[in-house]
Short mmCIF file of C-alpha atoms in Angstrom, two decimals:
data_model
loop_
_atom_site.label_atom_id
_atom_site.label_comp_id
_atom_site.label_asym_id
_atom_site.label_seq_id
_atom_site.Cartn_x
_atom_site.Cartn_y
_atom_site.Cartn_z
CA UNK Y 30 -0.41 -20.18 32.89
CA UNK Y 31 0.93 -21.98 29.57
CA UNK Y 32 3.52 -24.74 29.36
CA UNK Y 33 6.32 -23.56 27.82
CA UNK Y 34 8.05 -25.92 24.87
CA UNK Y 35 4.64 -27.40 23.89
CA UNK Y 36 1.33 -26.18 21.87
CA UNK Y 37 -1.84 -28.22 22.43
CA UNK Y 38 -4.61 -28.06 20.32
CA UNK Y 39 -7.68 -25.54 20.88
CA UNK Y 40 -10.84 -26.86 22.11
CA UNK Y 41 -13.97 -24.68 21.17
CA UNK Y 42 -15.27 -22.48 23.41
CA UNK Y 43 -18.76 -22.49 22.52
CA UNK Y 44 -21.73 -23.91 20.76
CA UNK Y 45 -20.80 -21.95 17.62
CA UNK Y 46 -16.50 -22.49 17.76
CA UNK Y 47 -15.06 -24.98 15.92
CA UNK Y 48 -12.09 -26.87 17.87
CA UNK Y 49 -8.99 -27.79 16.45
CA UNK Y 50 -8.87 -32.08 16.41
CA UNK Y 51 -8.12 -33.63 19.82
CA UNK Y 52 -8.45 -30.28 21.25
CA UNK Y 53 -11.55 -31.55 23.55
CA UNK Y 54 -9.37 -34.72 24.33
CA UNK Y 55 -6.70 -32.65 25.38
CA UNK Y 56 -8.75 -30.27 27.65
CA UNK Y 57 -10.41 -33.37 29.00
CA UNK Y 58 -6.57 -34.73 29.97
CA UNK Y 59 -6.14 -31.40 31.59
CA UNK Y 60 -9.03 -31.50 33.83
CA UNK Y 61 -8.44 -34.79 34.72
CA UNK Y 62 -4.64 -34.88 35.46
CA UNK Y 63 -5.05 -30.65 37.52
CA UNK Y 64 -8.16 -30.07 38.24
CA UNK Y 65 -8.20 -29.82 42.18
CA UNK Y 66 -4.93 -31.35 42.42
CA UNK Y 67 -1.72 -29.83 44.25
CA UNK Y 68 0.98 -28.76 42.28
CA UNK Y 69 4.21 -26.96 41.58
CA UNK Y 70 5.16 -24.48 38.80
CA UNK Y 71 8.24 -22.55 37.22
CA UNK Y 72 7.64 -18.54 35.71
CA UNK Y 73 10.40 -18.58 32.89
CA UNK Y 74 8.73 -15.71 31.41
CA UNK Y 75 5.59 -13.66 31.33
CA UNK Y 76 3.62 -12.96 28.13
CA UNK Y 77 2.25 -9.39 26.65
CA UNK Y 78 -1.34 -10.19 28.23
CA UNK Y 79 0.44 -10.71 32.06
CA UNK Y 80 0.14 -14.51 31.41
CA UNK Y 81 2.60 -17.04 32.70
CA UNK Y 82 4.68 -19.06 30.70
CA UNK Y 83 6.36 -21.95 32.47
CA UNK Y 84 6.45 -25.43 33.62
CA UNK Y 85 3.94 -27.10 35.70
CA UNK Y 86 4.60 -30.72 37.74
CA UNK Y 87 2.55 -32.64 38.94
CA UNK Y 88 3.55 -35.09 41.91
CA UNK Y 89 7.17 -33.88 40.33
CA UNK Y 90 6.17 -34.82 36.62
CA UNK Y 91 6.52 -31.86 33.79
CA UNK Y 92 3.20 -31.88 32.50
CA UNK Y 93 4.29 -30.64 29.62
CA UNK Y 94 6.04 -33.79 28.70
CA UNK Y 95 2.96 -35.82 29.86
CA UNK Y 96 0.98 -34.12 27.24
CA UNK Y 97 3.07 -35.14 24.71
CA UNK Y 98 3.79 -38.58 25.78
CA UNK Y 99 -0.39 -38.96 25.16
CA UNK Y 100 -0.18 -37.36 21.71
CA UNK Y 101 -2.04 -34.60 22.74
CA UNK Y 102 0.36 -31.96 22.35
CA UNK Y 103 3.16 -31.11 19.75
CA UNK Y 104 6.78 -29.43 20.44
CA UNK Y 105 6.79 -25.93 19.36
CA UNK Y 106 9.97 -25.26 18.28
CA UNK Y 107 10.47 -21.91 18.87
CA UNK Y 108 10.07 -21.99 22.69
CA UNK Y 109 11.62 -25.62 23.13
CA UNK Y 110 14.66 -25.32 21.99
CA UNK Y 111 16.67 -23.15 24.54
CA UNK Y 112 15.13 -25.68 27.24
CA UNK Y 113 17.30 -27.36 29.69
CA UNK Y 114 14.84 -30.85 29.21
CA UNK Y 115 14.20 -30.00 25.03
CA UNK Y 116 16.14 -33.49 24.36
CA UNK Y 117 13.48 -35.19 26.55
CA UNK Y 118 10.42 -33.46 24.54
CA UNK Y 119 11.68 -33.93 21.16
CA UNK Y 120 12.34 -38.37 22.42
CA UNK Y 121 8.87 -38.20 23.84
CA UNK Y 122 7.06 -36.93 20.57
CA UNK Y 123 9.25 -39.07 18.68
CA UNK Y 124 7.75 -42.05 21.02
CA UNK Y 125 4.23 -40.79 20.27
CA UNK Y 126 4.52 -40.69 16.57
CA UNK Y 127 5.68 -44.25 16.75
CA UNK Y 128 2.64 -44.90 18.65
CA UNK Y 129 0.50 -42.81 16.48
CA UNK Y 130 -1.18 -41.42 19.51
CA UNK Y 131 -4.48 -39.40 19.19
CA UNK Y 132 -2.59 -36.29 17.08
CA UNK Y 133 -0.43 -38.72 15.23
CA UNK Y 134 -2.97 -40.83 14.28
CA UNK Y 135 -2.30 -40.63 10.76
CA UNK Y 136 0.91 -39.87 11.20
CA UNK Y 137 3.23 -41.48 7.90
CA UNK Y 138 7.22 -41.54 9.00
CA UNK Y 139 8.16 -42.24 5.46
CA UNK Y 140 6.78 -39.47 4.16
CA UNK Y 141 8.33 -37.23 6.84
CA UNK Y 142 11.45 -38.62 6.17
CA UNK Y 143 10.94 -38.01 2.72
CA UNK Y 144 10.36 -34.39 3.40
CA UNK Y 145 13.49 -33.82 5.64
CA UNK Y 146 15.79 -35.27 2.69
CA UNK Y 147 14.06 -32.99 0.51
CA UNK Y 148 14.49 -29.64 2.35
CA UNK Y 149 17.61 -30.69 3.92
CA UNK Y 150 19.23 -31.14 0.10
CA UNK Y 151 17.96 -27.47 -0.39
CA UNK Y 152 19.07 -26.24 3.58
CA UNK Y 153 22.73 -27.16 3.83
CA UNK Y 154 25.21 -24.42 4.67
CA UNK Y 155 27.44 -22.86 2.27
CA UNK Y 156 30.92 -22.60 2.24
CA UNK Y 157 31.95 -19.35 4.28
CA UNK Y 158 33.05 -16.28 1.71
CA UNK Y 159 33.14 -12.81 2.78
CA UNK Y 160 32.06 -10.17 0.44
CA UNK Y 161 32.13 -6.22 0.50
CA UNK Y 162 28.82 -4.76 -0.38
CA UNK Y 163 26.76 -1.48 -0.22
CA UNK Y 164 23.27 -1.36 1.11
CA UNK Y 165 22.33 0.70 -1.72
CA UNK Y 166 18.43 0.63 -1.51
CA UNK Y 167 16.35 -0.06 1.59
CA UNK Y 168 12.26 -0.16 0.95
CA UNK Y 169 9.31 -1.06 3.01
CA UNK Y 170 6.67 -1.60 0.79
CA UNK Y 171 4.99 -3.67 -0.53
CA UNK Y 172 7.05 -5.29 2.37
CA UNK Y 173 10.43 -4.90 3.96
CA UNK Y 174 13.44 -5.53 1.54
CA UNK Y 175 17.23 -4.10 0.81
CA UNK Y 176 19.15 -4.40 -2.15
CA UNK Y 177 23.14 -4.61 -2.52
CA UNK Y 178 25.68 -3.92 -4.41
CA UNK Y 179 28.70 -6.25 -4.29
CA UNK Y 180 31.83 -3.98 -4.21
CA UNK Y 181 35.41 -4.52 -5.51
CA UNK Y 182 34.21 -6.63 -8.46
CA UNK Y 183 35.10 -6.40 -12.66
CA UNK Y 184 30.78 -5.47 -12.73
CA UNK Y 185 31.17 -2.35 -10.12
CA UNK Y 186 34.33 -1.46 -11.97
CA UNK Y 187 32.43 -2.05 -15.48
CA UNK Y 188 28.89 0.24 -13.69
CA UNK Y 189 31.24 3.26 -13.26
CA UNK Y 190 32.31 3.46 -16.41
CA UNK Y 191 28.95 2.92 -17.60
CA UNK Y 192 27.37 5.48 -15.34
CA UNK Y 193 30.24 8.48 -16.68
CA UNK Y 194 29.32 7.47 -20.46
CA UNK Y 195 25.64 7.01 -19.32
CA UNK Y 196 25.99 10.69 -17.98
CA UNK Y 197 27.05 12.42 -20.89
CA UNK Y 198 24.96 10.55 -23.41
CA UNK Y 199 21.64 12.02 -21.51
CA UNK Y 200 23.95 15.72 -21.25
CA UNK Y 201 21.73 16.63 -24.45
CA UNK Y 202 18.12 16.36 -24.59
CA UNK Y 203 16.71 12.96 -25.78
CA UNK Y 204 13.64 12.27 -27.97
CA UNK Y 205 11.69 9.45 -27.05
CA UNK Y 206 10.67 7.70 -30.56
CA UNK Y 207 7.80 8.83 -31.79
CA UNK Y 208 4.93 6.09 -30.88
CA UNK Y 209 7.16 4.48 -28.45
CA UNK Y 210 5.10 3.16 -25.15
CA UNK Y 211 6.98 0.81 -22.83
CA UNK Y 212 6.01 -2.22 -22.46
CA UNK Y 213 6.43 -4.57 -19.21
CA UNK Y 214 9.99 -6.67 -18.02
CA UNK Y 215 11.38 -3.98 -20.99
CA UNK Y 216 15.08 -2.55 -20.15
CA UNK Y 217 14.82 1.10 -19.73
CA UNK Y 218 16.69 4.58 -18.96
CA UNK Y 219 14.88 6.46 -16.72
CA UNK Y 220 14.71 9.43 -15.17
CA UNK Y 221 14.92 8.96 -10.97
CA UNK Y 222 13.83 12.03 -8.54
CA UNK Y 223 16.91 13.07 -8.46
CA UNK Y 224 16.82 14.67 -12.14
CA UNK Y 225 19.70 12.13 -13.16
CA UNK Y 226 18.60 8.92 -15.79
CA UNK Y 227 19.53 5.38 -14.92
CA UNK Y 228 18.95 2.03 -15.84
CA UNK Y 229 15.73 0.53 -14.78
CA UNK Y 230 13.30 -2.31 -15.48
CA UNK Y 231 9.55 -1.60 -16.22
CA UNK Y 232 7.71 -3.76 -13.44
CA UNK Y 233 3.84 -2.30 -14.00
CA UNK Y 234 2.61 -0.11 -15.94
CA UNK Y 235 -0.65 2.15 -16.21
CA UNK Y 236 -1.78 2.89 -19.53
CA UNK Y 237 -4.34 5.40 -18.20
CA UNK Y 238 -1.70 7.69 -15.80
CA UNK Y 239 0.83 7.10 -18.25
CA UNK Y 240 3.46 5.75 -16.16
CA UNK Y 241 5.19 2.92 -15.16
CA UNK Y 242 6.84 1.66 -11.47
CA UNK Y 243 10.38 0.98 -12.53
CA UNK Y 244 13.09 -0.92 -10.25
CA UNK Y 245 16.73 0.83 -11.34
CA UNK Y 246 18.75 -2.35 -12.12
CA UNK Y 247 21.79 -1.19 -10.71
CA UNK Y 248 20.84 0.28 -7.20
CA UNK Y 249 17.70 -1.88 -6.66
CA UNK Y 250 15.53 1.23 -5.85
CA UNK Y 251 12.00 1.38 -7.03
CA UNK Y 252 10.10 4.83 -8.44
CA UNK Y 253 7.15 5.42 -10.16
CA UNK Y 254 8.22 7.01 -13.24
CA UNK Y 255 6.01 9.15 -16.46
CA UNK Y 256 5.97 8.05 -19.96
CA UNK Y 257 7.68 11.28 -20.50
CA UNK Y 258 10.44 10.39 -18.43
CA UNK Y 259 11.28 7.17 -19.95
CA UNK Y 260 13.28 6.45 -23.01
CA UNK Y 261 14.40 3.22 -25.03
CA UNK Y 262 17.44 2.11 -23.66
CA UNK Y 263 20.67 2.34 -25.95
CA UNK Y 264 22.31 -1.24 -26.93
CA UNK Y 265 25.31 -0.17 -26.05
CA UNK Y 266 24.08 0.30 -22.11
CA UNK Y 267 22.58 -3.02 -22.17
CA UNK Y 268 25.47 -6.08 -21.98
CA UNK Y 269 26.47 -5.17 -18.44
CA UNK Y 270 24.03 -6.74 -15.93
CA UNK Y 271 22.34 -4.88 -13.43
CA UNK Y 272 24.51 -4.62 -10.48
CA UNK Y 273 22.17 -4.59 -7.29
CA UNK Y 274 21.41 -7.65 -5.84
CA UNK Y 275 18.26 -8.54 -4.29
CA UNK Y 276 18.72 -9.36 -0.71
CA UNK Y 277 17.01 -10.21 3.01
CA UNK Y 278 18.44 -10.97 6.16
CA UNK Y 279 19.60 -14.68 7.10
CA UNK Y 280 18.57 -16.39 9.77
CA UNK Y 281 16.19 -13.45 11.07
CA UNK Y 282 13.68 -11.06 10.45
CA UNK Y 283 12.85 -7.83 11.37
CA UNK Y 284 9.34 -7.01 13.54
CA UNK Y 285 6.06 -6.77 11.14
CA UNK Y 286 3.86 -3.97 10.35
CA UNK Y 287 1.51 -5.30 12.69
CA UNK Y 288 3.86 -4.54 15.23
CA UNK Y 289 4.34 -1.00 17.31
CA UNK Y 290 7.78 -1.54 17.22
CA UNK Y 291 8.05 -1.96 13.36
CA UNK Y 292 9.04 1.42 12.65
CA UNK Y 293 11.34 1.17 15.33
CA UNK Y 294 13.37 -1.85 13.67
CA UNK Y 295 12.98 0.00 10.10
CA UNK Y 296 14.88 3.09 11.40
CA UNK Y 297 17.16 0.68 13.04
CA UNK Y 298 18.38 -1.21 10.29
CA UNK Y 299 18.65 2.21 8.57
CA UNK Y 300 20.89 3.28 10.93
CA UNK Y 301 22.86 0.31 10.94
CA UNK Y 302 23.14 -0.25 7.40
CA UNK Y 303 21.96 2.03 5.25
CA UNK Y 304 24.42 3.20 2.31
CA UNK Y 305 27.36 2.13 4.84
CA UNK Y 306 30.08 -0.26 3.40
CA UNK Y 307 29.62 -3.47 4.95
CA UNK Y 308 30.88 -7.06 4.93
CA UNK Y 309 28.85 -9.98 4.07
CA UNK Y 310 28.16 -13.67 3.94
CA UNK Y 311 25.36 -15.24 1.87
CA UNK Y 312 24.21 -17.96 3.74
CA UNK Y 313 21.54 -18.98 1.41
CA UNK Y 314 20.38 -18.00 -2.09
CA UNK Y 315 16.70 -18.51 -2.72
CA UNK Y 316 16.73 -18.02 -6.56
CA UNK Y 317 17.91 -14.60 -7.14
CA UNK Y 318 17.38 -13.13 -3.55
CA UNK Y 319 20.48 -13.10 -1.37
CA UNK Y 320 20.29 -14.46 2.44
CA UNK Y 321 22.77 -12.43 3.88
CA UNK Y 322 24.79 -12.47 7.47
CA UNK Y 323 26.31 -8.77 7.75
CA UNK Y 324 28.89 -7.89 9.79
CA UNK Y 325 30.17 -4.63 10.66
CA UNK Y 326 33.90 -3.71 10.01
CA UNK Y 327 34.24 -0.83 12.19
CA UNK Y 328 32.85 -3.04 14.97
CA UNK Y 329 35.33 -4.22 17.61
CA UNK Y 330 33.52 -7.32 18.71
CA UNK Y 331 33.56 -8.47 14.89
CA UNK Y 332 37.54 -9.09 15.08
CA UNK Y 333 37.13 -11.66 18.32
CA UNK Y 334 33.56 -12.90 17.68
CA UNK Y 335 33.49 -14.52 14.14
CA UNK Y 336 29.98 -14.93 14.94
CA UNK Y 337 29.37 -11.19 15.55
CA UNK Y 338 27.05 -9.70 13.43
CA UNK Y 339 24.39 -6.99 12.37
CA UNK Y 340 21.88 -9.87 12.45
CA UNK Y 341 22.69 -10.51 15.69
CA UNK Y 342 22.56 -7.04 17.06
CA UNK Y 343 18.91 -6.61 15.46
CA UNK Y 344 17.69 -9.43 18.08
CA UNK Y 345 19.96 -8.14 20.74
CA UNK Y 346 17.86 -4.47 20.07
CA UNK Y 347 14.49 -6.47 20.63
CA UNK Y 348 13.48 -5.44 17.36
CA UNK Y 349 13.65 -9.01 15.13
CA UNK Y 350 13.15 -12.16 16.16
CA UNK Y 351 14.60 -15.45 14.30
CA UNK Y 352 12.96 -16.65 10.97
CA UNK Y 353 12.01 -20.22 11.56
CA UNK Y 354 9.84 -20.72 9.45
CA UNK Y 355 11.51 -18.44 6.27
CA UNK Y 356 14.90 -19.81 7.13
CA UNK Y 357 14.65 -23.74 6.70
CA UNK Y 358 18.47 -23.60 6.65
CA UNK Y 359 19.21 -22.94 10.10
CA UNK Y 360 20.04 -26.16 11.63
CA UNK Y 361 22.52 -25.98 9.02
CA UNK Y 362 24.30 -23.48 11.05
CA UNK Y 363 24.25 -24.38 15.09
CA UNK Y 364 26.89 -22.12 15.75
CA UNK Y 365 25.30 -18.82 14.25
CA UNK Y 366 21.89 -20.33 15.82
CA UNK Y 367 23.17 -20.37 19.23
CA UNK Y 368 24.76 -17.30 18.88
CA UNK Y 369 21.61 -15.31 17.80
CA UNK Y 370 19.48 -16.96 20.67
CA UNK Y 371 22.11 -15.66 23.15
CA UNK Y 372 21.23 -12.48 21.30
CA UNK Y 373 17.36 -12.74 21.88
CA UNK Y 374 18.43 -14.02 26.04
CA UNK Y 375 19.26 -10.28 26.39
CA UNK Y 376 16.73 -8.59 24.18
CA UNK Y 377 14.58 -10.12 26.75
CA UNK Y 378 16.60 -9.43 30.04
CA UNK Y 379 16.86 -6.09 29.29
CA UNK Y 380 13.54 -5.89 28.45
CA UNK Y 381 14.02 -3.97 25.18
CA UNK Y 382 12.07 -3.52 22.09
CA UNK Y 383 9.25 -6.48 21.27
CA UNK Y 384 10.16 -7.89 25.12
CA UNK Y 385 9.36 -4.42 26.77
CA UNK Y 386 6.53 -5.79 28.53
CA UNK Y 387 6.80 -9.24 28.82
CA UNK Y 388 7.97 -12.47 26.85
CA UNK Y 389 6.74 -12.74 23.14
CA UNK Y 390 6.80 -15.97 21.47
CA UNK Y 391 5.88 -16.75 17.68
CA UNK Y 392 2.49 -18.96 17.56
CA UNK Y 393 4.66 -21.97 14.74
#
């Protein structure tokens, strides 16, 4: 069984292991506090090996808490914080910090402090403005990624324009210069799979295949493209900027490759998303990549539930979980947070996706 809310540090388990600090302290605690002793436990939850997750007392104390109270345990975050006694934990390790008990030994609140201003000046939440976009581009490698293009703006209105002149200048065959090689970051036309030529940026190239991997700046879809196929792009093509935008989900993230139920979450966010008309929320912007809260327009629940969202749904499917650690913004946002661990509550009673078999917790 493991106590939920908590993580402990890992004692080795032979000669030839190396233990995490205080992990043989807090294995020693164990032993002396359980070993042989009565005592009483709550299942919250089973894990994908068949192992329990809950609370134990002992002579009615949460051992859990006890841990921490000795500085021999830490909150973890992820499980704590739909807890009915989280409050409690978070006091208690705030007690043993002051103490700088065995894990908090070294333990400087000034500099932790200093930290929390510092990501919480880059965190806050941004005021609430509703966009229309197109997923126009969704890709998996080298990792998963969408791009979008934001809709009823003077740049879409500019890109069509562009794209009908764009058209017929490429109607009649087009020399490349003679001697010209692209080079790297250089703004391109190019030719995409579909036989048409669009804008595109040279990301890589290879001199010896004689082609370059291209992203089209306007639809954020990546090809790899030949030197044949690729021509200097005409200064007249060039003042509009590229109209795709970057983008990942906020507050969440979809199941990893590692994962059997990766492809799973991949086909649905396709279905969800993919080249569908959508309305959207940046949440955060992490240089040029857009965190983005979409919401459905053709969905019911999005006209009573202004927390009611494709995000949301993902979780509810089992096939994301929430970004903790990619989303430093999200106590920003208590509402949306409590709304999307509702979400994961019945992702997990219905036992679908990533929760099939049991509970599954992130390791933070």
């Amino acid at each position: 069984m493991r106590p939920t809310g908590i993580r402990a540090p890992r004692s080795a388990r032979n000669a030839s292991e190396k233990g995490e600090p205080f992990g043989t302290e807090a294995t020693d605690y164990a032993f002396r506090r359980c070993m042989q002793r009565d005592v009483e436990f709550e299942v919250d939850s089973v894990d994908k090996s068949g192992g329990f997750i809950g609370c134990l007392y002992i002579n009615k104390e949460n051992f859990a808490l006890a841990l921490v109270k000795e500085g021999l345990a830490t909150v973890h975050a992820y499980s704590a914080e739909g807890l009915s006694w989280a409050r409690q934990l978070n006091e208690t390790e705030a007690e043993a910090k002051k103490a700088r008990l065995n894990i908090w030994s070294d333990y400087d609140e000034e500099s932790e402090n200093a930290e929390v201003a510092a990501d919480a000046s880059d965190t806050g939440a941004l005021k609430t403005e509703y966009l229309d976009v197109i997923i126009s581009d969704v890709r998996i490698k080298p990792a998963f990624g969408f791009s979008v293009q934001i809709l009823n703006t003077e740049g879409i209105a500019s890109l069509e324009k562009l794209m009908r002149d764009f058209s017929i200048h490429h109607q009649s065959p087009i020399a490349a210069p003679q001697g010209f090689v692209p080079k790297g970051g250089e703004l391109v036309s190019a030719k995409f799979s579909d036989g048409a030529w669009y804008r595109a940026k040279i990301r890589r190239l290879s001199p010896v295949k004689k082609e370059a991997e291209v992203t089209f700046i306007d639809y954020g879809n990546q090809d790899t493209v030949a030197y044949s196929n690729i021509r200097p792009l005409d200064p007249r093509f060039r003042s509009l900027p590229g109209q795709a935008h970057e983008a990942r989900l906020s507050f969440v993230k979809l199941v990893g490759p590692e994962s059997e139920y990766h492809q799973e979450a991949i086909d649905r966010f396709r279905d969800l998303c993919e080249g569908r008309k959508l309305v959207a929320n940046i949440d955060h912007k992490e240089g040029s990549l857009l965190h983005l809260r979409l919401i459905d327009p053709e969905n019911p629940a999005a006209t009573s539930d202004p927390f009611a969202c494709i995000n949301a749904d993902l979780l509810a499917d089992g096939v994301a979980l929430i970004d903790r650690k990619g989303c430093k913004y999200l106590p920003s946002y208590p509402q949306v947070v409590k709304r999307l661990q509702g979400s994961v509550l019945t992702a997990k009673r219905d036992r679908l996706g990533i929760f099939e078999f049991g509970d599954v917790e992130e390791d933070e």
